[in-house]
mmCIF file of C-alpha atoms and ligand atoms in Angstrom:
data_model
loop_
_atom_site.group_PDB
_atom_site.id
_atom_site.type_symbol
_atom_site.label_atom_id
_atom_site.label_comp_id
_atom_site.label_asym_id
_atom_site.label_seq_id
_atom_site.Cartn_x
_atom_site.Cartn_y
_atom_site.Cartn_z
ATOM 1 C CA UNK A 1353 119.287 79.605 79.831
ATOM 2 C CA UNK A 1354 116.656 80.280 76.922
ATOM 3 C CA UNK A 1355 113.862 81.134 80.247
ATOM 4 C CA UNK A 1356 116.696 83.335 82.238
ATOM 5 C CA UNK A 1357 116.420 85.545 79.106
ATOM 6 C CA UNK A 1358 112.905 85.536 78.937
ATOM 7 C CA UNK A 1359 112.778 86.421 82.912
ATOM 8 C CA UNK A 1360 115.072 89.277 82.530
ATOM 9 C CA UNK A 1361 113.397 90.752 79.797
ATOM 10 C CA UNK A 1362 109.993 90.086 81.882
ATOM 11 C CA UNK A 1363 111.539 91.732 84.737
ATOM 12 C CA UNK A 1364 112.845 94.806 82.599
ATOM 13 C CA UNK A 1365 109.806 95.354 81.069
ATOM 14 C CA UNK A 1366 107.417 95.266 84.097
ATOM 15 C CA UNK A 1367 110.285 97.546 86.082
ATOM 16 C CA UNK A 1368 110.238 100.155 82.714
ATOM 17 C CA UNK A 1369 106.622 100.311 82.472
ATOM 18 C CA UNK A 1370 105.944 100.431 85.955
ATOM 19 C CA UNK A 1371 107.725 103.364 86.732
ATOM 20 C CA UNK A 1372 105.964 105.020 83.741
ATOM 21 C CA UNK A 1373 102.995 104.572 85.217
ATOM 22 C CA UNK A 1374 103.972 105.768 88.360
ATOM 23 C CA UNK A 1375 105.145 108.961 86.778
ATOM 24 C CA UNK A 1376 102.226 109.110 84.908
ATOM 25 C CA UNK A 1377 99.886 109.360 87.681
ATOM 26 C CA UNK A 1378 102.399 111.646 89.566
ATOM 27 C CA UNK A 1379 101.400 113.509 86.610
ATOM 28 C CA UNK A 1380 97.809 112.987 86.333
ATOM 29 C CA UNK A 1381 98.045 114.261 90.278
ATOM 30 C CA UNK A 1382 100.065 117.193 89.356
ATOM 31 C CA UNK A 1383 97.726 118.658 86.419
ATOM 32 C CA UNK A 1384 94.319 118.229 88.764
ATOM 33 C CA UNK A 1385 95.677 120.437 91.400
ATOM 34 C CA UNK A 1386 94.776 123.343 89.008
ATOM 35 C CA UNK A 1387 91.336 124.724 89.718
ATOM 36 C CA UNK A 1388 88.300 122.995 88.276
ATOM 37 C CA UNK A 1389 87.213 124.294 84.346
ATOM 38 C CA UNK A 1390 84.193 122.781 82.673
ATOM 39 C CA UNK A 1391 84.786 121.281 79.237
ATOM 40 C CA UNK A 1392 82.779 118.911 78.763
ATOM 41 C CA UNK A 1393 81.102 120.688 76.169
ATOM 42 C CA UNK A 1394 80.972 119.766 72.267
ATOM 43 C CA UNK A 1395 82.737 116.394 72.900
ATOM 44 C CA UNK A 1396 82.069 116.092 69.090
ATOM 45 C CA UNK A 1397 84.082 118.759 68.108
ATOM 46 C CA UNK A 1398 86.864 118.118 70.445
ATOM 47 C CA UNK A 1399 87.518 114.694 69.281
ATOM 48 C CA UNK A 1400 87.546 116.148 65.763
ATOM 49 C CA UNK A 1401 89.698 118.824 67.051
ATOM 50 C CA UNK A 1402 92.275 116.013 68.895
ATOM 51 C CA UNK A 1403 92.324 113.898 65.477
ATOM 52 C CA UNK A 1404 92.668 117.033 63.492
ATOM 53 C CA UNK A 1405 95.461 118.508 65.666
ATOM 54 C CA UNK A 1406 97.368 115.820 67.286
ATOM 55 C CA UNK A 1407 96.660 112.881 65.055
ATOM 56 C CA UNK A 1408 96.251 114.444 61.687
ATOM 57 C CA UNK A 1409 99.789 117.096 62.883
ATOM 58 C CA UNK A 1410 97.425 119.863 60.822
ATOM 59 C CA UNK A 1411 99.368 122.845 62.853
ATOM 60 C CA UNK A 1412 103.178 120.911 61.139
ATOM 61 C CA UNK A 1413 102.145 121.032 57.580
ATOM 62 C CA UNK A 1414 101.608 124.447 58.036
ATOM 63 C CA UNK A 1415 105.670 125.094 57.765
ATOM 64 C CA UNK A 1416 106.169 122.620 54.975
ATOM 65 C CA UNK A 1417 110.146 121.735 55.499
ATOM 66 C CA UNK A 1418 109.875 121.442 59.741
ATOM 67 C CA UNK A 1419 105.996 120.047 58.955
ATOM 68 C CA UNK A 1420 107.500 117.374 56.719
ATOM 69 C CA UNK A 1421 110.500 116.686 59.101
ATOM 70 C CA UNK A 1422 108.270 116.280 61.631
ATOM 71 C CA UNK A 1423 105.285 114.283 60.579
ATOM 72 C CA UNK A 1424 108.238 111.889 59.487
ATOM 73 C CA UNK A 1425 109.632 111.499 62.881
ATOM 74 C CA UNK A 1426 105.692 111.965 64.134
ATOM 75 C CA UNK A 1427 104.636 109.179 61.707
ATOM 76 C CA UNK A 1428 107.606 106.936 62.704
ATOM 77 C CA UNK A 1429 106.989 106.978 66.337
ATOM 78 C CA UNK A 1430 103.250 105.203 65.801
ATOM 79 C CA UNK A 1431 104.099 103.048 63.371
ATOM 80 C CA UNK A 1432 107.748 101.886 65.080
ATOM 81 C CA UNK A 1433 104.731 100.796 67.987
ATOM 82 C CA UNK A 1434 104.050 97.680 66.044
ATOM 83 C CA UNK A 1435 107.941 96.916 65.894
ATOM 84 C CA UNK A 1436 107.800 97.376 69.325
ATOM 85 C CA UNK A 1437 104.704 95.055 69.713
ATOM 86 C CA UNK A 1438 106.712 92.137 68.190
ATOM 87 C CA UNK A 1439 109.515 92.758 70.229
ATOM 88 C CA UNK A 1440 107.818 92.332 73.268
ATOM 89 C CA UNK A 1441 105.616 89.024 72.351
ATOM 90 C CA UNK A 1442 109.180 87.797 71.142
ATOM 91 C CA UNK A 1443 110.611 88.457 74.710
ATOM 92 C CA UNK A 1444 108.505 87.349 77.030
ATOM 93 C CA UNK A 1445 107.776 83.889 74.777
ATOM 94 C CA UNK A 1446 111.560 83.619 73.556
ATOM 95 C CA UNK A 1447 110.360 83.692 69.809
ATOM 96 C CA UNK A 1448 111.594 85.172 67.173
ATOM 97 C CA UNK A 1449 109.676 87.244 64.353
ATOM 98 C CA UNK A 1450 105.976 86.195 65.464
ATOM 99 C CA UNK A 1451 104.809 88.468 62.987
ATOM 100 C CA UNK A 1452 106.883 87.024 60.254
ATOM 101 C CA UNK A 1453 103.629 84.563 59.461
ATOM 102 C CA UNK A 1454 101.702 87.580 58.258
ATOM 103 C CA UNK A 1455 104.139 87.107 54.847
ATOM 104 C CA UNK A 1456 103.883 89.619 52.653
ATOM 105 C CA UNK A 1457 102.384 91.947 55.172
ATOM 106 C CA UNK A 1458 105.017 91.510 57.365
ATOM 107 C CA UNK A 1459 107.871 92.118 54.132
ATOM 108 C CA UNK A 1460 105.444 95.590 53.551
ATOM 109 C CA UNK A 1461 105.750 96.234 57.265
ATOM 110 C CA UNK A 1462 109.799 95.511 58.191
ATOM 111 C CA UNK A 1463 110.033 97.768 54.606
ATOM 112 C CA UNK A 1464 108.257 101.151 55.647
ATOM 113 C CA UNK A 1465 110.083 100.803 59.405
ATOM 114 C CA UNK A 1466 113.249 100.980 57.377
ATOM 115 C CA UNK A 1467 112.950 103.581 55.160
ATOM 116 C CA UNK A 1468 110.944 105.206 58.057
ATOM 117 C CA UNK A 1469 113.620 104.405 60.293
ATOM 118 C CA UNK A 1470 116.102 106.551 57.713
ATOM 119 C CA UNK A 1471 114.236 109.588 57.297
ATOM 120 C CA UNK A 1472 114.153 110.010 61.235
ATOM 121 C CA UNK A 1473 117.771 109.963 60.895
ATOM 122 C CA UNK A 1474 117.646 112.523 58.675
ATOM 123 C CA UNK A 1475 115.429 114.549 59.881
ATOM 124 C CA UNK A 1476 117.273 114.326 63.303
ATOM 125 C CA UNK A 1477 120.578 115.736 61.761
ATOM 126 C CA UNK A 1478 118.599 118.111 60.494
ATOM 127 C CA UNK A 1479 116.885 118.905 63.494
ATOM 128 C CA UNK A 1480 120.470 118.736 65.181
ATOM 129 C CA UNK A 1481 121.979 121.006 62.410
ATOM 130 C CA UNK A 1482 119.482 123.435 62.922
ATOM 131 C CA UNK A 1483 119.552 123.715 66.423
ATOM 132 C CA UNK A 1484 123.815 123.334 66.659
ATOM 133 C CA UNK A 1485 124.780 124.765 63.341
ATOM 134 C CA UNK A 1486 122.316 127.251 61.920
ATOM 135 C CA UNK A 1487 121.580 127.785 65.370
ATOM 136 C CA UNK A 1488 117.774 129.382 65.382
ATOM 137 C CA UNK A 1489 117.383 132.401 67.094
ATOM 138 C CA UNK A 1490 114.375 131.063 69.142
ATOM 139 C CA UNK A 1491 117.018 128.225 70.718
ATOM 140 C CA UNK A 1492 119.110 130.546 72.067
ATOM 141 C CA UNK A 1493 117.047 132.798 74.413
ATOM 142 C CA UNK A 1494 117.859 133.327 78.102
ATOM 143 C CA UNK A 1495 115.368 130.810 79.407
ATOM 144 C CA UNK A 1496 116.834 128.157 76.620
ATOM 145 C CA UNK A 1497 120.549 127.242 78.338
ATOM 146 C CA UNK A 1498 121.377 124.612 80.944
ATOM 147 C CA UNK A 1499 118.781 121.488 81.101
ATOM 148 C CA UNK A 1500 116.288 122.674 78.230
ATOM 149 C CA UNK A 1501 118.808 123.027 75.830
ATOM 150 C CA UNK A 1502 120.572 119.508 76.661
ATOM 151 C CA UNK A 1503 117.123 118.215 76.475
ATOM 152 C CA UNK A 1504 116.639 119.535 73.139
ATOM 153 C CA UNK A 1505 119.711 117.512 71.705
ATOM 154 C CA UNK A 1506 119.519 114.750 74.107
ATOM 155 C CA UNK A 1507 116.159 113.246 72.692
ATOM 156 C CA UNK A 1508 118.042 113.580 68.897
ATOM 157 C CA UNK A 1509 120.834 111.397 70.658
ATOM 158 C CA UNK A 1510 118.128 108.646 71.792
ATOM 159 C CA UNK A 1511 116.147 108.961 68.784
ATOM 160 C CA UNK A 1512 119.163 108.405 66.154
ATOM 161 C CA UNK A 1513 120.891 105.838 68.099
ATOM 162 C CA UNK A 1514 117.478 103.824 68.777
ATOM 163 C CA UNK A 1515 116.840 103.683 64.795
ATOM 164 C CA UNK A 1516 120.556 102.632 64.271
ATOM 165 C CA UNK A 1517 120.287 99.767 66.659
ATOM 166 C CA UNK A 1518 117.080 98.575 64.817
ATOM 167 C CA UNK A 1519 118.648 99.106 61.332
ATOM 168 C CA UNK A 1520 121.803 96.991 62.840
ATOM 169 C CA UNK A 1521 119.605 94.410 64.283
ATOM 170 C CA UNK A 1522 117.747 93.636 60.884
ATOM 171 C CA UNK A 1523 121.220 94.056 58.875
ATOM 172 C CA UNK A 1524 122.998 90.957 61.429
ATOM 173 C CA UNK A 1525 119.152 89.125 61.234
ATOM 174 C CA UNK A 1526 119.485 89.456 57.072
ATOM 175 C CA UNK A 1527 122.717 88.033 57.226
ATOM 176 C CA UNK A 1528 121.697 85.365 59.725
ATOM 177 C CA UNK A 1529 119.053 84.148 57.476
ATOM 178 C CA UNK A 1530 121.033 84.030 54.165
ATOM 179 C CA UNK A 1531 123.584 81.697 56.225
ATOM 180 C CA UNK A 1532 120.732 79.746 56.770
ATOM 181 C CA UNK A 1533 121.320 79.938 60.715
ATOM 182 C CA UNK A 1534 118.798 78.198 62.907
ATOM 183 C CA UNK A 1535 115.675 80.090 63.788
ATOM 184 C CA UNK A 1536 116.257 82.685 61.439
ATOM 185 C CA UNK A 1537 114.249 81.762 58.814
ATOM 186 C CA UNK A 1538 113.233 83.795 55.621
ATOM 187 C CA UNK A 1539 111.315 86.653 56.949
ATOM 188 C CA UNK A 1540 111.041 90.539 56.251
ATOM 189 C CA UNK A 1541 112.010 92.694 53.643
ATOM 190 C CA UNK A 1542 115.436 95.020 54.501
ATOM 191 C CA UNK A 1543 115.665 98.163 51.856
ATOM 192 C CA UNK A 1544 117.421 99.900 54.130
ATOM 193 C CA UNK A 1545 119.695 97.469 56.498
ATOM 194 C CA UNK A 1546 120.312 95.178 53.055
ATOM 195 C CA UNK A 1547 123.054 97.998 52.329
ATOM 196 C CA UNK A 1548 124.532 97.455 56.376
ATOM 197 C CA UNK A 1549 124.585 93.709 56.163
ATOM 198 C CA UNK A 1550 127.169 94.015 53.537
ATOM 199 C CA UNK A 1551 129.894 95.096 56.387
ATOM 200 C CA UNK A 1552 128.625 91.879 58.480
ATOM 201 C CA UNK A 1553 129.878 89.363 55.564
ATOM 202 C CA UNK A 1554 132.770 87.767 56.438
ATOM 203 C CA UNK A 1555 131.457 87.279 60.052
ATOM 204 C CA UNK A 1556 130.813 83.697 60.946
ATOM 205 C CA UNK A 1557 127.215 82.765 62.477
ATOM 206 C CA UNK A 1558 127.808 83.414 66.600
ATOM 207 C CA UNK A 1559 129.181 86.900 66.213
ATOM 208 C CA UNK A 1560 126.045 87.533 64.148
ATOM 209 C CA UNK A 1561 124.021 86.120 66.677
ATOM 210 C CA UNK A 1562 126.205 87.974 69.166
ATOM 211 C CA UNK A 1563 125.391 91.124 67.240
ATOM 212 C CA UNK A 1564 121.731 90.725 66.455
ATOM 213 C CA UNK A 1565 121.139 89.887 70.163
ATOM 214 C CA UNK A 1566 123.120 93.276 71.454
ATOM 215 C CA UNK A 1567 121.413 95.526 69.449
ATOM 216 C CA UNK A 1568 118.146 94.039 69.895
ATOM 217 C CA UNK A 1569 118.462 94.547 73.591
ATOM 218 C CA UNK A 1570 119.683 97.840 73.328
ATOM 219 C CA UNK A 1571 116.679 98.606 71.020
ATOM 220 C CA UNK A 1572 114.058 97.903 73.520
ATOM 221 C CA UNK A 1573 115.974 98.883 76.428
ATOM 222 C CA UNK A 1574 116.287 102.153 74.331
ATOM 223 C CA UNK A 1575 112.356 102.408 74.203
ATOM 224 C CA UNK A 1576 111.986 101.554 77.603
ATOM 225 C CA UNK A 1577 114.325 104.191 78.334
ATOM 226 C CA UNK A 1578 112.832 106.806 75.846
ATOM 227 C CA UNK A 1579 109.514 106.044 77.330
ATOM 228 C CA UNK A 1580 110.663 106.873 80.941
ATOM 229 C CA UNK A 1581 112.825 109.686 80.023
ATOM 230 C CA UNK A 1582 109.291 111.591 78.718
ATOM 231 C CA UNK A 1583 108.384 112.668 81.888
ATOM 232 C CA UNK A 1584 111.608 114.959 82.803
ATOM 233 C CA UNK A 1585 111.521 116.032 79.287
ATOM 234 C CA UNK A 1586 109.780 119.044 77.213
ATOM 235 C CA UNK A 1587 108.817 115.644 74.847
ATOM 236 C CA UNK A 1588 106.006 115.097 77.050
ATOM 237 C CA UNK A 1589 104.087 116.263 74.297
ATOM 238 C CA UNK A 1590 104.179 113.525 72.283
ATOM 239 C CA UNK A 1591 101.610 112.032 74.786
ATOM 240 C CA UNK A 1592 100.357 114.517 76.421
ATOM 241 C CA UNK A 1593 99.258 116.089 72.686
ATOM 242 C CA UNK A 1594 96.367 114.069 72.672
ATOM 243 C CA UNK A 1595 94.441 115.380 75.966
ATOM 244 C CA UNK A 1596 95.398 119.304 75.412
ATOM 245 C CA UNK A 1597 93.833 119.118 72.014
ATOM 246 C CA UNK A 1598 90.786 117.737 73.112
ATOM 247 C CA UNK A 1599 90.589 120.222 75.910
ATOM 248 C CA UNK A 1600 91.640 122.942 73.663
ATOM 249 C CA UNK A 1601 89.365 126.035 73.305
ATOM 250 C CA UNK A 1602 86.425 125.888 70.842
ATOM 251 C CA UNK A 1603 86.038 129.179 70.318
ATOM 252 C CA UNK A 1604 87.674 131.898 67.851
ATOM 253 C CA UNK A 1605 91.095 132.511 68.351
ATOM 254 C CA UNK A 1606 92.250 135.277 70.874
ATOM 255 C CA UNK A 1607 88.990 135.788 72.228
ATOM 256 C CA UNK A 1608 88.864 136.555 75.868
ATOM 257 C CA UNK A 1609 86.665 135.266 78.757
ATOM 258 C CA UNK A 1610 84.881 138.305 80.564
ATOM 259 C CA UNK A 1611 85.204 138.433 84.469
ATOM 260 C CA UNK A 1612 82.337 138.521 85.211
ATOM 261 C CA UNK A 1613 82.790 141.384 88.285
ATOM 262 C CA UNK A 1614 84.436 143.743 85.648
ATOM 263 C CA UNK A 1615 81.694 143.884 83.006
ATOM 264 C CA UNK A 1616 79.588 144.647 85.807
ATOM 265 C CA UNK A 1617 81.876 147.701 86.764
ATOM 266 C CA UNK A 1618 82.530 149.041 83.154
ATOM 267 C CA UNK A 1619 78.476 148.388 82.493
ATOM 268 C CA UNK A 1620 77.625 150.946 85.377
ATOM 269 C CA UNK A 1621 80.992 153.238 84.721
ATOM 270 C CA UNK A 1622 79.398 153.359 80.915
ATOM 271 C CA UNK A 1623 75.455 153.719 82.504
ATOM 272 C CA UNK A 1624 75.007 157.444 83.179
ATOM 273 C CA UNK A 1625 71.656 156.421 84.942
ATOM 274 C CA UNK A 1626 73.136 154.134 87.024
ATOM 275 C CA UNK A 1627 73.736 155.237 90.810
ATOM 276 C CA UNK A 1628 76.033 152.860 92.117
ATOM 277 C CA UNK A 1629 75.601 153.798 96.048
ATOM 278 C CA UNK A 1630 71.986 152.503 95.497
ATOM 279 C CA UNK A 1631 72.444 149.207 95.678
ATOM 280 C CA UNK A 1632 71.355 147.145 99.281
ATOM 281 C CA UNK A 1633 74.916 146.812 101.422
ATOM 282 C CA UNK A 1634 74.380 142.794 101.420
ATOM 283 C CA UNK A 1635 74.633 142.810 97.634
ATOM 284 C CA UNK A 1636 78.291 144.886 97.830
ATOM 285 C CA UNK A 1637 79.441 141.846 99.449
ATOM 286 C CA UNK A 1638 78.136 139.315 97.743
ATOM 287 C CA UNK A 1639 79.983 140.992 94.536
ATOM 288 C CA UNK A 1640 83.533 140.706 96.057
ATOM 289 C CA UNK A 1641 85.613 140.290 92.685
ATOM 290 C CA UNK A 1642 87.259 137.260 91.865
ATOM 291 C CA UNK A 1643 91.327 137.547 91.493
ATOM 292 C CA UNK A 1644 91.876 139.425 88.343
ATOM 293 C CA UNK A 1645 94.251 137.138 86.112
ATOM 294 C CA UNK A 1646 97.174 134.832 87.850
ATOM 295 C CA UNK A 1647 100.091 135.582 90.272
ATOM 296 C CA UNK A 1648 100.815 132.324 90.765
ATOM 297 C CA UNK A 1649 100.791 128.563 89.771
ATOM 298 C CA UNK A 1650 97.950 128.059 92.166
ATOM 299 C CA UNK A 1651 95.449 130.688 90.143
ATOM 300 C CA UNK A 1652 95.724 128.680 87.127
ATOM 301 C CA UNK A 1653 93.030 126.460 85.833
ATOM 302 C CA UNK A 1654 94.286 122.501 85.449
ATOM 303 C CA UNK A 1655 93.751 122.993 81.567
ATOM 304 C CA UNK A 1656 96.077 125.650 81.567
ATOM 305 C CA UNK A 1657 98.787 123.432 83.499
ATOM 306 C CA UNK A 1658 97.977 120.565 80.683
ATOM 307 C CA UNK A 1659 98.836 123.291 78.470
ATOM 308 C CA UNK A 1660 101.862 123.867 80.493
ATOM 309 C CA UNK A 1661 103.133 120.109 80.289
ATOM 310 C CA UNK A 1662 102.436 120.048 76.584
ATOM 311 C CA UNK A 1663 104.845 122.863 75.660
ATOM 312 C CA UNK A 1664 107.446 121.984 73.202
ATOM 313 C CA UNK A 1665 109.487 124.670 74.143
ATOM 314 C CA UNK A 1666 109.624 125.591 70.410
ATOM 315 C CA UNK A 1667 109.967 129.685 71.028
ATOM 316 C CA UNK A 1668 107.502 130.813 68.541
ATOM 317 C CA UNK A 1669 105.038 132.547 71.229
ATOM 318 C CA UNK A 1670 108.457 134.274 72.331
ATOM 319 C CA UNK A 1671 109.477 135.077 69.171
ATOM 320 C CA UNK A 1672 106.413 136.451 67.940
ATOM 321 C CA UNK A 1673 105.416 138.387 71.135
ATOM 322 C CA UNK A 1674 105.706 141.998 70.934
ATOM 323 C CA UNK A 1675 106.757 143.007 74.217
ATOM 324 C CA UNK A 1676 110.112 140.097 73.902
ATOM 325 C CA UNK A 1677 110.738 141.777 70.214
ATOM 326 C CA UNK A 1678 111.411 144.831 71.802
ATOM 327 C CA UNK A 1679 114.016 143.779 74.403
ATOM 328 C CA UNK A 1680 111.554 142.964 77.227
ATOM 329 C CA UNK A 1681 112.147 140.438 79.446
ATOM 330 C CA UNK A 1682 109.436 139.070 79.032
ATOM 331 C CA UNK A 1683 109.005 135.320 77.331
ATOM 332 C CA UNK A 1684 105.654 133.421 77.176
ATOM 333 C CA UNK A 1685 107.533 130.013 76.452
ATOM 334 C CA UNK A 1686 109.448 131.215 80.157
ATOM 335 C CA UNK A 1687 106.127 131.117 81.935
ATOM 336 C CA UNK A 1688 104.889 127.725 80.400
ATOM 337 C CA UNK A 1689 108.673 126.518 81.561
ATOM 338 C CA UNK A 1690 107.959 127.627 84.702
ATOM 339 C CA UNK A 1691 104.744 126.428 85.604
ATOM 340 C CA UNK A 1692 105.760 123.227 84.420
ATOM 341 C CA UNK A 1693 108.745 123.376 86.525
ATOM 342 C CA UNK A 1694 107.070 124.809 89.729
ATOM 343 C CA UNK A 1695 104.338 121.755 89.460
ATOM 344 C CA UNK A 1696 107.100 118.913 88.986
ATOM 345 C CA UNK A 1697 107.921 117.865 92.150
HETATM 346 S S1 SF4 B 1393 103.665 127.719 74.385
HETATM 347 FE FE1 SF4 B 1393 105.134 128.725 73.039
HETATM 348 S S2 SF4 B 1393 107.001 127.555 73.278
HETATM 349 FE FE2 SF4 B 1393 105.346 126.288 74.065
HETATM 350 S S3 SF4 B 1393 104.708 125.058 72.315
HETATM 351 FE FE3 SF4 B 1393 103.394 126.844 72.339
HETATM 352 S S4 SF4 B 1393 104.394 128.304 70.965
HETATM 353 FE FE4 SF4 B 1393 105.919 126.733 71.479
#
């Protein structure tokens, strides 16, 4: 019985991160059918850039209340890994706690999942109140109903019901190990799910168990879940954050790449020496312009459909854009939806 558990969780685990993968390089395929760009310059400064930006969440603190709501949630997602990590040693080896031998490390560590684990929830009602309630302007443009909105609230759904099942499973394990129950010995430290086990007492040791077992599956079915759900999701970003900063542009902001073919036609337009009908026939052909900007997905460069994949859908390059402020239809956060949707087959 104790290896049919550890099977099943083998076989869950190899089936959730295998199609992952497979997504992934659906993904990988997806972004390289863009035209080749070269970046491979200043690797320096775009690894300082990607730890900066994407590590460091620099661009979140900007707007202290959403930046602190967000490097909580931000914050809890890497450091709920090494939950994660125990969970799945524990699983496949049908252990329980291996970390707990790390002692007081392991107390520091269960501690700051918990009270991470509770500011998530906050921050995702207040996400959800913000979004539901308040209800932003940027949520509720034209291109924002049907799927993207669901998958707005959706991932608040996973994410708050994941952290309850992990407070619940350390609330029933707590109460497991003050009965003294067998294999649950003296491990972790519970600030948060201390206060939950106090509705558990009463309950007699195999509807603990019972508990503790449910909601740990749950939990890292949950992830496996989460992790899978990523790809149909605008929350792509949370991986795919890493590659578009590093590929970001170096230089200043808003500054434009010359084509090439049109400097050379406002140089001799501006020239008032220049005879244009005097250069040899072969070099009029050899100058045949480029396509000036993009009509469709297939113009685009496959940095620019990164970029695409890595939208958050947050609305503020709609809401700041002047031709949408005055009634336009037109939506830059629509064309990153789009080319994100045209490419995801
Ligand atoms: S492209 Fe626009 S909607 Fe997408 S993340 Fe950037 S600012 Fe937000």
């Amino acid at each position: 019985m104790q290896y049919l558990s550890n099977i099943l969780f083998v076989a869950i685990l190899v089936l959730g991160i295998g199609f992952f993968a497979k997504n992934v390089s659906k993904l990988r395929r997806n972004i390289l059918l863009g035209k080749d760009v070269d970046v491979s310059d200043d690797t320096q400064k775009r690894w300082r850039n990607m730890v900066r930006i994407a590590l460091g969440q620099s661009k979140m603190v900007v707007r202290p209340i959403a930046g602190f709501l967000h490097v909580i949630v931000y914050v809890g997602f890497i450091i709920i890994n090494i939950e994660v990590l125990e969970i799945i040693i524990d699983g496949i080896f049908g252990i329980h706690r291996i970390f707990a031998g790390l002692g007081p490390i392991y107390d520091f560590l269960i501690a700051s999942f918990e009270i991470l684990a509770l500011l998530v929830i906050v921050s995702v009602v207040v996400f959800w109140t913000r979004r539901n309630i308040i209800k932003l302007k940027r949520f509720f443009k034209p291109e924002m109903s049907g799927w993207p909105k669901k998958d707005g609230n959706l991932i608040l759904y996973i994410e708050f019901v994941l952290m309850i099942l992990f407070l619940t499973m350390n609330a029933a394990d707590l109460s497991l190990q003050e009965l003294g129950a067998e294999h649950y010995e003296q491990a972790g430290s519970f600030p948060v799910s201390q206060y939950i086990s106090n509705w558990f007492s009463g309950m007699d040791i195999s509807s603990l168990i019972f508990l503790e077992r449910t909601a740990w599956w749950l939990h890292i079915v949950g992830i496996l879940f989460f992790l899978n759900y990523l790809y149909y999701s605008k929350h792509l970003h949370i991986l795919l954050a890493f590659p578009n900063t590093y590929y970001g542009k170096l230089g200043p902001k808003g500054k434009f790449r010359n084509l090439e073919a049109v400097t050379k036609e406002v140089k001799l337009m501006m020239d008032p020496e220049a005879d244009p009908f005097s250069a040899p026939a072969e070099d009029v052909d050899a100058d045949e312009p480029s396509k000036f900007g993009a009509s469709d997905v297939m113009d685009l460069s496959w940095v620019q459909l990164l970029n695409a994949y890595t939208c958050t859908e947050c609305g503020r390059c709609t809401s700041e854009c002047p031709a949408n402020q005055t009634g336009k239809k037109l939506s830059p956060r629509k064309i990153m939806m789009d080319t994100r949707t045209a490419w995801k087959k």
